[in-house]
């Protein structure tokens, strides 16, 4: 049996992860129903089914602790569903604790670690069902207008003899309103009944008239059913095993992307060969081949986008964990925090979701540990006692923007500089702006940890956040205002592997700059570059723009060009222009990251093959701009105001 | 041997891919072909368009409960002789009774061992073969 089971463990873990994701999402929705007698039926059903399915598959792979715990959680859900217990804060806490214990138990099994003892949680749930039990009848609704109703029809031979069957019931319900869902059920007596969720105007008279026909109506809270359906719709586009979906191993998609990458390179080679062949071919024939090559390029782009879309999953996968983390952390540290999520449906590469989980977790933990004041402090500052952490995501072209904002005390720049000096880190003199501040807190060795922080000991600091982002080709900015809060803005490419890039010539070399990093392209006369306080600037849109000659930054022999093209990186006061001799083209490039620390160079994020056998370095424009700001000081870049 | 007489088709209805794979692996010695459905509606569709000799049916599924599937299948003359093996985590007497009343031929609870499932399925298929000879 053990050999048999071993074949299915990976399936079990993958499917368990899907159920846990559904559970987390449903628990967040359910939290709003604490203390209410009527709970959103769709959410309860979803939770119930997930615990039930998890129990089933855990049992099959002989994972007893998980099976037992899922069984208890299922029992509690059943009691809630049947109205035997009311959802209390304690119950909600226990559901969350139970879900966490399930996750830990499955993770322990996956890591082949010692089994987690779930017995304590199981007992807690058992006693909760007994304690929260109620025999009070459900409260009667005051309004009986058009609303959502749960209509239960219990068929019997006598009713059928009188011509009342499930089809007749369905027709009757359609006459008075809209049927939202229809499902059979087994009632407590073991007989089959049908449950219809309807949106209809149900009068007292109707309820009485239909009662002898075996129909029973219960009102449900508005928005319940549509919410449940929206949850189901959420799944569209994601990779699930149910219905019309297939589950695909990410490695296979990587392989597919690699093959497409090779095709992109071959396509580039074709362009070059074609350009060289033009003079040897009759013009008509050349045009035909040229048209075909362009058609291949278009198809290739669609193929790439198609595969990319398969890899995209909602960023909500990262977000949904956060309320639980915040909840625990806030409780332990005596803070009151609301988490507001938005843009959860923004899609991002699955790989990025996995890699971004820890950085976002870290920023959220930091917000609770360092950013948010105690309710008393907040009261004294005239703020509401409960703080708010906002997590939002949005897509903008080829990038995804993730924001983590809190309304806490803001980053204390003086404290940060003092700590940095203490740690022996170089601290720039003069005003510390947002860019410098981020540099300081992201420096290796920097820590504002207090011994009591739960964050400490996790080996994950801001420098790891920054490194992860660099590796993923992303950028981070911070905005902080004393007493008002802090906002981290993360920009990530939608996907890795293949990116649109601009090719530029510097001296006798060609470099690629990912288009996602470039805000704008401009052209300047060499004569218009002026030296200002040791740095070079040009006049751009009525303001001085600091510029960096890439030839200097990369130690490439400079050319004697009289005009420069510039990539404008960053926006507002953080904008920097990277000067190149000439922008020579626009290509889709296959990104090969240089993850090897031995060959990693600041300012170079990877390499690509243009198809003609030439390897071209891909520049990390953000890092070069950052270095430039460091080198030249930060005149005109102050973002944080009111901080000395 | 059963498989030599004609190729049987077994319809496996379960919303869990893991369970469907396990059922297939357990029944592989029968040398039959498998058709999978992950929901009740899909099961009915597959049944309607294909030639199925045995259905392995889960009860708790998202769109349609297994009992409803049973009800539909048994109400249809064409499928009255189809052996249906209900495979569920519900191990209470009420669920078992409800399933048998709704027309299940056999009732097996999860977790199952491959041997039990194989034995049960083999028995059901052989009975059908004898019945149709």
XYZ file of C-alpha atoms in Angstrom:
777
model
C 0.000 0.000 0.000
C 2.847 2.396 0.850
C 4.393 2.059 -2.620
C 0.988 2.622 -4.122
C 0.480 5.783 -2.050
C 3.916 7.185 -2.812
C 2.909 7.553 -6.445
C 0.172 9.978 -5.488
C 1.860 12.178 -2.900
C 2.696 14.925 -5.387
C -0.901 14.978 -6.576
C -2.005 15.164 -2.963
C 0.240 18.133 -2.152
C -0.774 19.995 -5.291
C -4.464 19.429 -4.717
C -4.183 20.201 -0.997
C -2.568 23.526 -1.888
C -5.549 24.344 -4.125
C -7.985 23.522 -1.336
C -5.996 25.587 1.161
C -6.092 28.553 -1.213
C -9.874 28.248 -1.458
C -10.102 27.890 2.332
C -8.039 31.022 2.944
C -10.173 33.024 0.542
C -13.427 31.731 1.992
C -12.314 32.385 5.582
C -11.664 36.022 4.742
C -15.202 36.366 3.445
C -16.634 34.434 6.349
C -14.992 36.721 8.878
C -17.639 39.356 8.110
C -20.347 36.957 9.278
C -19.115 36.623 12.870
C -22.025 36.832 15.296
C -24.651 36.644 12.590
C -27.275 33.991 12.644
C -27.507 33.823 8.890
C -24.274 33.222 7.069
C -23.504 33.408 3.363
C -24.474 29.934 2.215
C -22.127 29.934 -0.753
C -19.045 30.602 1.349
C -20.004 27.976 3.915
C -20.579 25.503 1.132
C -17.228 26.287 -0.451
C -15.402 25.917 2.851
C -17.273 22.775 3.712
C -16.450 21.196 0.379
C -12.793 22.117 0.631
C -12.424 20.599 4.104
C -14.374 17.588 2.928
C -12.243 17.057 -0.180
C -9.073 17.582 1.812
C -10.230 14.982 4.306
C -10.890 12.571 1.461
C -7.530 12.856 -0.224
C -5.616 13.027 3.084
C -7.288 9.792 4.087
C -6.312 8.201 0.786
C -2.627 8.981 1.225
C -2.788 7.826 4.838
C -2.167 11.293 6.259
C -4.114 10.760 9.458
C -3.466 14.029 11.342
C -4.702 16.089 8.422
C -7.644 13.793 7.837
C -8.723 14.050 11.499
C -8.398 17.813 11.595
C -10.192 18.326 8.270
C -12.944 16.075 9.573
C -13.443 18.218 12.706
C -13.402 21.437 10.701
C -15.948 19.904 8.349
C -18.128 18.974 11.343
C -17.992 22.516 12.668
C -18.913 23.846 9.225
C -21.805 21.415 9.043
C -23.052 22.628 12.422
C -22.806 26.216 11.171
C -24.546 25.336 7.946
C -27.372 23.656 9.699
C -27.719 26.535 12.126
C -26.809 24.381 15.145
C -24.076 26.806 16.159
C -23.507 30.520 15.677
C -20.216 31.717 14.277
C -18.468 33.429 17.188
C -15.156 35.293 17.217
C -13.721 32.282 19.028
C -15.079 30.023 16.299
C -13.588 32.215 13.588
C -10.227 32.205 15.381
C -10.366 28.463 15.646
C -11.256 28.050 11.964
C -8.249 30.171 11.082
C -6.081 28.292 13.544
C -7.375 25.022 12.133
C -6.630 26.094 8.574
C -3.129 27.102 9.672
C -2.638 23.764 11.410
C -3.790 21.949 8.255
C -1.282 23.903 6.225
C 1.506 23.189 8.708
C 0.598 19.539 8.906
C 0.658 19.137 5.124
C 3.884 21.127 4.871
C 5.492 18.895 7.512
C 4.490 15.808 5.581
C 5.786 17.313 2.375
C 9.110 18.161 3.986
C 9.179 14.601 5.373
C 9.488 16.146 8.823
C 7.958 14.827 12.030
C 4.162 14.688 11.998
C 2.413 17.727 13.457
C 0.160 16.955 16.369
C -3.259 18.250 15.420
C -4.952 16.639 18.416
C -5.123 19.856 20.452
C -6.908 21.798 17.709
C -9.224 18.844 17.092
C -10.241 18.875 20.760
C -10.711 22.637 20.755
C -13.088 22.388 17.819
C -15.010 19.564 19.440
C -15.551 21.570 22.612
C -16.459 24.642 20.562
C -19.271 22.809 18.779
C -20.685 21.859 22.179
C -20.180 25.329 23.672
C -21.528 27.459 20.820
C -24.462 25.161 20.229
C -27.848 26.816 20.188
C -31.358 25.525 19.992
C -32.852 28.941 19.366
C -34.867 29.150 16.181
C -33.561 31.411 13.441
C -34.748 34.998 13.752
C -37.705 35.920 11.607
C -36.930 38.463 8.947
C -38.656 41.795 9.161
C -38.821 42.488 5.490
C -40.393 40.050 3.119
C -39.852 41.946 -0.136
C -37.822 40.684 -3.071
C -34.730 39.103 -1.621
C -32.746 35.913 -1.623
C -34.483 32.870 -0.226
C -33.508 29.317 0.373
C -36.400 27.092 -0.621
C -36.228 23.496 0.500
C -38.445 20.936 -1.142
C -38.744 17.518 0.439
C -40.458 15.116 -1.959
C -42.662 12.278 -0.737
C -44.788 9.575 -2.430
C -47.943 11.376 -1.249
C -46.846 14.662 -2.812
C -45.909 12.971 -6.067
C -49.365 11.309 -6.123
C -50.817 14.833 -5.859
C -48.713 15.939 -8.795
C -46.148 17.923 -6.797
C -42.674 16.897 -7.908
C -39.359 18.646 -8.204
C -40.070 19.839 -11.739
C -43.378 21.379 -10.698
C -41.622 23.088 -7.800
C -38.979 24.443 -10.121
C -41.652 25.852 -12.462
C -43.448 27.496 -9.554
C -40.263 29.126 -8.327
C -39.475 30.392 -11.828
C -42.873 32.054 -11.929
C -42.239 34.070 -8.780
C -38.568 34.916 -9.373
C -35.184 33.702 -10.484
C -33.567 30.418 -9.474
C -29.925 31.072 -8.618
C -28.899 27.554 -7.676
C -30.590 24.173 -7.507
C -29.092 21.214 -5.698
C -30.287 18.011 -4.111
C -29.407 17.298 -0.489
C -29.720 14.628 2.147
C -31.561 15.917 5.182
C -30.992 14.828 8.765
C -33.472 11.975 8.362
C -31.438 10.538 5.501
C -33.999 11.337 2.844
C -33.367 13.350 -0.281
C -34.494 16.942 -0.506
C -33.837 19.729 -2.985
C -32.548 23.144 -2.150
C -33.272 26.077 -4.428
C -31.723 29.440 -3.905
C -34.100 31.968 -5.378
C -34.267 35.695 -5.761
C -37.981 36.434 -5.483
C -40.720 38.384 -3.750
C -42.063 35.855 -1.270
C -45.156 36.853 0.704
C -46.262 35.344 4.018
C -49.385 34.161 2.265
C -47.333 32.270 -0.324
C -45.182 30.660 2.342
C -48.289 29.388 4.107
C -50.016 28.271 0.896
C -47.017 26.235 -0.317
C -46.098 24.731 3.024
C -48.458 21.732 2.664
C -46.728 21.017 -0.679
C -43.462 20.317 1.124
C -41.870 23.714 0.404
C -40.055 25.528 3.148
C -38.577 29.053 2.812
C -35.694 30.608 4.757
C -34.400 34.081 3.969
C -30.672 34.479 3.258
C -28.527 37.570 3.670
C -28.378 39.782 0.588
C -25.351 39.251 -1.588
C -24.775 35.755 -0.272
C -25.362 33.803 -3.395
C -23.853 36.206 -5.894
C -20.737 36.291 -3.712
C -20.475 32.569 -3.881
C -20.806 32.638 -7.622
C -18.218 35.347 -7.967
C -15.890 33.079 -6.042
C -16.433 30.356 -8.568
C -15.859 32.799 -11.418
C -12.531 33.755 -9.863
C -11.207 30.468 -10.989
C -11.615 31.203 -14.652
C -8.234 31.334 -16.253
C -6.395 29.694 -13.435
C -5.106 26.185 -13.660
C -7.345 23.856 -11.769
C -8.063 20.211 -12.099
C -11.816 20.582 -12.187
C -14.033 20.596 -15.228
C -12.382 21.957 -18.297
C -9.073 22.739 -16.634
C -5.880 20.761 -16.617
C -3.122 21.039 -14.076
C 0.219 21.684 -15.708
C 3.623 21.255 -14.177
C 5.379 24.643 -14.181
C 8.549 22.947 -15.430
C 6.729 21.971 -18.615
C 5.698 25.560 -19.212
C 9.296 26.621 -18.596
C 10.368 24.119 -21.210
C 7.777 25.493 -23.621
C 8.972 29.029 -22.936
C 12.563 27.935 -23.539
C 11.594 26.481 -26.904
C 9.790 29.678 -27.820
C 12.894 31.559 -26.715
C 14.963 29.553 -29.163
C 12.447 30.339 -31.878
C 12.715 34.054 -31.080
C 16.501 33.828 -31.467
C 16.201 31.903 -34.740
C 13.718 34.498 -35.973
C 16.231 37.260 -35.227
C 18.868 35.354 -37.132
C 16.480 35.115 -40.077
C 16.028 38.908 -40.036
C 19.777 39.442 -40.150
C 20.319 36.885 -42.905
C 17.494 38.424 -44.853
C 18.942 41.897 -44.545
C 22.261 40.621 -45.886
C 20.552 38.773 -48.746
C 18.504 41.700 -49.976
C 20.945 42.750 -52.676
C 21.326 39.204 -53.991
C 17.592 38.623 -54.441
C 15.067 39.845 -57.006
C 13.009 42.573 -55.241
C 9.681 40.717 -55.637
C 11.054 37.553 -54.111
C 12.757 39.468 -51.319
C 9.474 41.179 -50.420
C 7.689 37.828 -50.276
C 10.270 36.324 -47.956
C 10.221 39.506 -45.925
C 6.403 39.319 -45.587
C 6.634 35.694 -44.466
C 9.297 36.544 -41.923
C 7.099 39.277 -40.518
C 4.120 36.938 -40.375
C 6.248 34.435 -38.448
C 7.196 37.188 -36.040
C 3.561 38.105 -35.410
C 2.580 34.482 -34.833
C 5.569 34.003 -32.587
C 4.559 36.974 -30.501
C 1.064 35.567 -30.123
C 2.441 32.161 -29.235
C 4.661 33.750 -26.614
C 1.757 35.734 -25.186
C -0.417 32.627 -25.204
C 2.099 30.647 -23.175
C 2.689 33.622 -20.932
C -1.019 33.875 -20.207
C -1.095 30.227 -19.149
C 1.537 31.039 -16.563
C -0.375 33.978 -15.144
C -2.167 33.566 -11.836
C -3.977 36.162 -9.723
C -1.677 38.107 -7.423
C -4.361 37.491 -4.797
C -2.504 34.254 -4.055
C 0.090 36.394 -2.271
C -2.365 38.789 -0.710
C -4.768 36.325 0.830
C -2.205 35.022 3.271
C -1.491 38.471 4.634
C -4.634 39.094 6.704
C -3.831 35.940 8.680
C -0.245 36.999 9.262
C -1.338 40.477 10.305
C -4.051 39.093 12.532
C -1.615 36.959 14.537
C 1.081 39.591 14.662
C -1.310 42.388 15.623
C -2.826 40.311 18.404
C 0.588 39.392 19.784
C 1.821 42.974 19.699
C -1.363 44.574 21.051
C -2.173 46.435 17.856
C -5.403 46.685 15.986
C -5.011 46.429 12.228
C -7.402 46.176 9.313
C -6.090 44.767 6.083
C -7.626 46.096 2.893
C -6.901 44.203 -0.313
C -7.507 45.476 -3.806
C -6.638 44.391 -7.300
C -6.296 40.768 -6.253
C -7.311 39.613 -9.713
C -4.299 41.278 -11.305
C -2.473 38.477 -13.062
C 1.214 37.791 -12.659
C 3.596 34.987 -13.605
C 3.258 31.979 -11.289
C 6.992 31.965 -10.705
C 6.887 35.601 -9.596
C 4.034 34.857 -7.202
C 6.121 32.214 -5.515
C 9.203 34.398 -5.330
C 7.301 37.478 -4.133
C 5.536 35.738 -1.270
C 8.382 36.240 1.226
C 9.235 39.836 0.269
C 5.607 40.950 0.584
C 5.301 39.012 3.826
C 8.365 40.801 5.133
C 7.066 44.266 4.205
C 3.712 43.499 5.825
C 5.386 42.189 8.989
C 7.580 45.281 9.075
C 4.526 47.491 8.770
C 2.947 45.859 11.826
C 6.157 45.622 13.880
C 7.659 49.025 13.107
C 5.078 51.127 11.315
C 1.921 50.810 13.305
C 1.460 52.457 16.697
C -0.435 51.017 19.637
C -4.105 52.033 19.840
C -3.208 54.413 22.703
C -0.473 56.114 20.676
C -2.813 56.381 17.721
C -5.506 57.896 19.903
C -3.034 60.477 21.202
C -2.111 61.357 17.605
C -5.778 61.833 16.736
C -5.922 58.724 14.574
C -8.534 55.949 14.671
C -7.352 53.184 17.051
C -7.365 50.552 14.315
C -4.631 50.987 11.732
C -5.048 50.085 8.082
C -2.641 48.201 5.867
C -3.532 48.406 2.212
C -2.258 45.848 -0.252
C -3.028 46.680 -3.817
C -1.984 45.433 -7.203
C -2.500 46.782 -10.664
C -1.204 45.996 -14.102
C 0.312 48.679 -16.253
C 1.498 47.496 -19.634
C 4.253 44.949 -19.228
C 4.584 45.551 -15.504
C 2.634 44.813 -12.359
C 2.646 47.342 -9.541
C 2.228 46.068 -5.984
C 1.778 48.552 -3.172
C 2.021 47.933 0.543
C 0.835 50.991 2.450
C 0.201 51.587 6.134
C -1.178 54.585 8.008
C 1.298 54.219 10.856
C 3.975 56.516 12.216
C 6.158 56.601 9.100
C 9.827 55.665 8.989
C 11.869 57.561 11.557
C 14.774 58.804 9.451
C 16.822 59.845 12.475
C 16.481 56.392 13.991
C 17.415 54.788 10.677
C 20.544 56.926 10.260
C 21.547 56.317 13.882
C 21.169 52.553 13.422
C 23.032 52.658 10.133
C 25.933 54.531 11.725
C 25.882 52.072 14.613
C 26.142 49.207 12.126
C 29.074 50.940 10.453
C 27.221 51.639 7.229
C 28.102 54.674 5.112
C 25.486 57.369 5.689
C 25.276 60.198 3.159
C 25.550 63.668 4.599
C 22.786 66.189 4.188
C 19.146 65.469 3.526
C 18.175 61.833 3.488
C 15.600 61.471 0.742
C 13.380 58.527 -0.037
C 15.925 56.968 -2.359
C 18.722 57.238 0.205
C 16.422 56.006 2.933
C 15.567 52.898 0.939
C 19.271 52.365 0.291
C 19.977 52.516 4.026
C 17.251 50.178 5.174
C 18.052 47.760 2.331
C 21.758 47.671 3.068
C 23.101 44.284 4.125
C 23.686 44.373 7.861
C 21.080 47.015 8.543
C 18.480 46.088 11.118
C 15.928 47.911 13.221
C 14.942 44.674 14.843
C 14.097 44.640 18.476
C 14.592 41.493 20.450
C 10.853 41.083 20.839
C 10.118 41.188 17.107
C 8.724 38.111 15.573
C 10.369 39.254 12.398
C 13.774 38.654 13.840
C 15.391 35.302 13.499
C 13.716 34.710 10.185
C 16.817 35.643 8.257
C 14.847 37.801 5.889
C 15.607 41.481 5.871
C 15.041 44.398 3.562
C 18.258 43.572 1.750
C 16.830 40.197 0.796
C 13.680 41.964 -0.408
C 15.812 44.182 -2.602
C 17.952 41.314 -3.864
C 14.904 39.262 -4.740
C 13.443 42.190 -6.654
C 16.698 42.751 -8.519
C 16.814 39.124 -9.453
C 13.274 39.335 -10.773
C 13.995 42.508 -12.710
C 11.753 44.567 -10.456
C 12.165 47.866 -8.659
C 11.056 49.269 -5.324
C 10.325 52.786 -4.114
C 9.341 54.059 -0.731
C 7.295 57.064 0.306
C 7.065 57.884 3.958
C 5.578 60.779 5.880
C 6.072 61.227 9.618
C 2.881 60.492 11.468
C 1.008 59.574 8.297
C 2.428 56.300 7.146
C 4.657 54.489 4.713
C 4.076 53.135 1.259
C 6.284 50.658 -0.587
C 5.767 50.544 -4.332
C 7.061 47.493 -6.120
C 7.169 47.225 -9.876
C 7.648 43.836 -11.447
C 7.803 42.662 -15.038
C 4.691 40.668 -15.892
C 6.811 37.718 -16.798
C 10.423 36.742 -17.085
C 12.159 34.834 -19.819
C 11.238 36.969 -22.818
C 11.027 40.725 -22.710
C 10.680 43.593 -25.101
C 13.958 45.479 -25.093
C 15.573 48.455 -26.737
C 19.019 47.957 -28.200
C 21.501 50.758 -27.844
C 25.025 51.366 -29.039
C 27.654 52.651 -26.629
C 31.096 52.993 -28.190
C 31.508 49.842 -30.234
C 29.196 47.725 -28.110
C 25.502 46.943 -28.162
C 23.476 46.684 -24.946
C 19.864 45.726 -24.328
C 17.655 47.695 -21.944
C 14.324 46.103 -20.957
C 11.567 48.343 -22.189
C 9.610 47.966 -18.956
C 12.288 49.977 -17.121
C 12.243 52.834 -19.611
C 9.783 55.643 -18.992
C 10.676 57.670 -22.027
C 13.288 58.116 -24.738
C 14.765 61.497 -25.541
C 17.542 62.984 -27.652
C 20.040 65.602 -26.513
C 22.833 67.626 -28.085
C 26.183 66.820 -26.488
C 26.626 70.561 -26.086
C 23.504 70.827 -23.919
C 24.995 68.698 -21.141
C 26.079 70.941 -18.292
C 28.067 70.218 -15.169
C 26.229 71.139 -12.007
C 27.739 70.589 -8.579
C 29.913 67.755 -9.837
C 27.157 65.996 -11.736
C 25.998 66.231 -15.325
C 22.516 67.468 -16.079
C 20.464 68.392 -19.091
C 17.423 70.599 -19.347
C 14.435 68.327 -19.814
C 10.806 69.453 -19.707
C 11.791 72.657 -17.988
C 13.758 71.019 -15.169
C 17.319 69.790 -14.750
C 17.576 66.041 -15.321
C 20.641 64.236 -13.919
C 22.257 62.163 -16.664
C 24.723 59.288 -16.663
C 26.911 58.453 -19.602
C 26.698 54.671 -19.967
C 30.195 54.694 -21.437
C 31.447 56.000 -18.070
C 29.210 53.747 -15.967
C 30.249 50.639 -17.902
C 33.873 51.608 -18.647
C 33.406 51.444 -22.380
C 35.522 53.589 -24.682
C 33.372 56.679 -25.336
C 32.544 57.853 -28.811
C 32.815 61.429 -30.027
C 29.141 61.656 -30.857
C 27.608 65.111 -30.932
C 24.115 63.876 -30.148
C 23.016 61.372 -27.530
C 19.922 59.306 -27.092
C 18.757 58.952 -23.489
C 16.651 56.404 -21.670
C 14.668 58.194 -18.981
C 14.520 55.888 -15.958
C 12.283 56.515 -12.949
C 9.781 59.297 -12.612
C 9.408 62.629 -10.882
C 12.293 63.692 -8.729
C 13.906 60.253 -8.976
C 14.252 60.440 -12.774
C 17.673 59.867 -14.305
C 18.680 59.887 -17.962
C 21.014 57.148 -19.218
C 22.951 58.438 -22.196
C 23.825 56.139 -25.090
C 25.312 56.951 -28.472
C 22.325 55.762 -30.411
C 19.262 53.592 -29.982
C 19.627 51.024 -32.738
C 16.504 48.964 -32.496
C 13.758 47.247 -30.668
C 13.698 43.480 -30.160
C 12.079 40.744 -28.195
C 14.939 39.262 -26.262
C 15.320 36.015 -24.395
C 16.552 36.880 -20.937
C 19.199 34.638 -19.430
C 19.753 35.888 -15.910
C 23.181 35.905 -14.402
C 22.294 34.420 -11.062
C 25.824 33.147 -10.480
C 27.279 35.478 -7.799
C 30.752 35.101 -9.297
C 29.778 36.743 -12.556
C 27.158 39.085 -11.182
C 27.894 42.724 -11.847
C 25.858 45.567 -10.491
C 24.099 47.185 -13.410
C 23.974 44.050 -15.562
C 20.971 41.807 -15.062
C 21.666 39.162 -17.664
C 22.600 38.372 -21.199
C 20.813 37.592 -24.416
C 21.605 36.180 -27.809
C 20.524 38.392 -30.684
C 20.490 35.477 -33.079
C 23.678 36.343 -34.929
C 25.803 34.589 -32.356
C 26.578 37.828 -30.522
C 25.946 37.779 -26.806
C 24.586 41.081 -25.607
C 24.448 42.239 -22.013
C 21.089 43.243 -20.593
C 21.398 46.312 -18.430
C 19.711 46.751 -15.100
C 18.778 50.342 -15.805
C 17.345 50.852 -12.310
C 20.609 49.816 -10.638
C 22.712 52.037 -12.877
C 20.457 54.997 -12.144
C 20.719 54.197 -8.430
C 24.527 54.071 -8.575
C 24.536 57.373 -10.396
C 22.418 58.974 -7.706
C 24.816 57.630 -5.081
C 27.824 58.960 -6.916
C 26.487 62.396 -7.602
C 24.632 63.080 -4.385
C 20.975 63.725 -4.490
C 20.306 67.269 -5.477
C 16.776 67.823 -6.634
C 15.760 64.307 -5.765
C 14.160 64.965 -2.410
C 10.860 63.157 -2.176
C 10.401 62.974 1.548
C 9.442 66.331 2.860
C 9.500 67.567 6.388
C 12.340 65.314 7.450
C 15.581 66.956 8.367
C -11.039 -13.225 -19.059
C -13.207 -10.205 -18.921
C -10.993 -7.898 -20.941
C -10.726 -10.351 -23.802
C -14.465 -10.596 -24.261
C -14.960 -6.899 -24.950
C -13.293 -3.678 -23.946
C -15.059 -2.276 -20.934
C -15.292 1.435 -20.227
C -15.315 2.646 -16.662
C -16.514 6.158 -15.932
C -14.773 7.680 -12.914
C -16.616 10.639 -11.451
C -14.779 12.605 -8.772
C -13.838 16.260 -8.467
C -10.447 15.286 -7.103
C -7.856 14.489 -9.732
C -5.822 12.660 -7.106
C -8.704 10.307 -6.362
C -9.396 9.756 -10.075
C -5.764 8.795 -10.621
C -5.851 6.474 -7.641
C -8.994 4.785 -8.888
C -7.431 4.305 -12.308
C -4.263 2.884 -10.804
C -6.266 0.520 -8.605
C -8.403 -0.722 -11.493
C -5.569 -0.958 -14.004
C -5.366 -4.788 -13.648
C -8.835 -5.032 -15.227
C -7.368 -3.957 -18.555
C -10.270 -1.614 -19.187
C -10.495 1.890 -20.594
C -11.195 4.827 -18.322
C -13.306 7.858 -18.917
C -13.097 10.634 -16.366
C -15.539 13.276 -15.229
C -14.895 15.875 -12.572
C -18.493 16.952 -12.015
C -21.980 15.524 -11.974
C -23.091 17.288 -15.118
C -20.008 16.105 -16.936
C -20.678 12.555 -15.753
C -24.169 12.630 -17.202
C -22.844 14.015 -20.445
C -20.193 11.280 -20.734
C -22.764 8.662 -19.909
C -25.122 9.958 -22.548
C -22.590 9.988 -25.344
C -20.441 6.953 -24.533
C -20.820 3.294 -23.834
C -20.105 2.811 -20.163
C -20.065 -0.528 -18.342
C -19.385 0.746 -14.818
C -19.574 4.095 -13.092
C -17.490 4.912 -10.004
C -19.233 7.891 -8.451
C -18.279 10.378 -5.752
C -21.117 11.956 -3.786
C -19.872 15.386 -2.799
C -19.212 17.380 -5.963
C -19.466 21.080 -6.756
C -22.259 21.380 -9.306
C -24.429 18.369 -8.713
C -24.563 15.996 -5.809
C -23.808 12.341 -6.532
C -27.323 11.488 -5.323
C -28.771 13.754 -7.968
C -26.613 12.045 -10.567
C -27.887 8.691 -9.316
C -31.458 9.962 -9.473
C -31.033 11.155 -13.035
C -29.297 7.998 -14.189
C -31.809 5.631 -12.618
C -34.764 7.622 -13.939
C -33.475 6.934 -17.425
C -34.523 3.532 -18.798
C -31.302 3.208 -20.757
C -29.124 3.212 -17.647
C -31.185 1.177 -15.250
C -28.878 -1.830 -15.468
C -25.648 0.193 -15.214
C -23.673 -0.826 -12.139
C -22.824 2.245 -10.087
C -20.213 2.040 -7.366
C -20.491 4.981 -4.997
C -17.083 5.912 -3.601
C -17.307 8.506 -0.852
C -15.870 9.716 2.434
C -19.388 9.735 3.888
C -19.349 6.686 6.121
C -22.589 7.349 8.014
C -25.585 5.060 7.735
C -27.861 7.837 6.463
C -25.623 8.571 3.482
C -25.246 4.881 2.697
C -29.006 4.361 2.858
C -29.698 7.440 0.753
C -27.222 6.303 -1.906
C -28.568 2.752 -2.034
C -32.131 4.069 -2.203
C -31.171 6.448 -4.980
C -29.903 3.496 -7.002
C -26.281 2.774 -6.095
C -25.250 -0.829 -6.784
C -22.395 -0.799 -4.292
C -21.110 1.621 -1.671
C -17.465 1.928 -0.727
C -15.935 4.510 1.589
C -12.696 6.427 1.199
C -9.981 5.776 2.095
C -10.111 2.552 0.117
C -7.427 0.010 -0.577
C -6.682 -0.751 -4.233
C -7.515 -4.418 -3.576
C -10.986 -3.706 -2.176
C -11.887 -1.391 -5.032
C -10.518 -3.831 -7.609
C -12.456 -6.731 -6.083
C -15.674 -4.737 -5.935
C -15.356 -3.426 -9.507
C -14.423 -6.849 -10.868
C -17.479 -8.369 -9.207
C -19.794 -5.687 -10.616
C -18.398 -6.020 -14.147
C -18.620 -9.813 -14.137
C -22.218 -9.701 -12.983
C -23.028 -7.339 -15.852
C -21.277 -9.586 -18.345
C -23.240 -12.601 -17.119
C -26.451 -10.598 -17.231
C -25.926 -9.485 -20.810
C -24.814 -12.837 -22.220
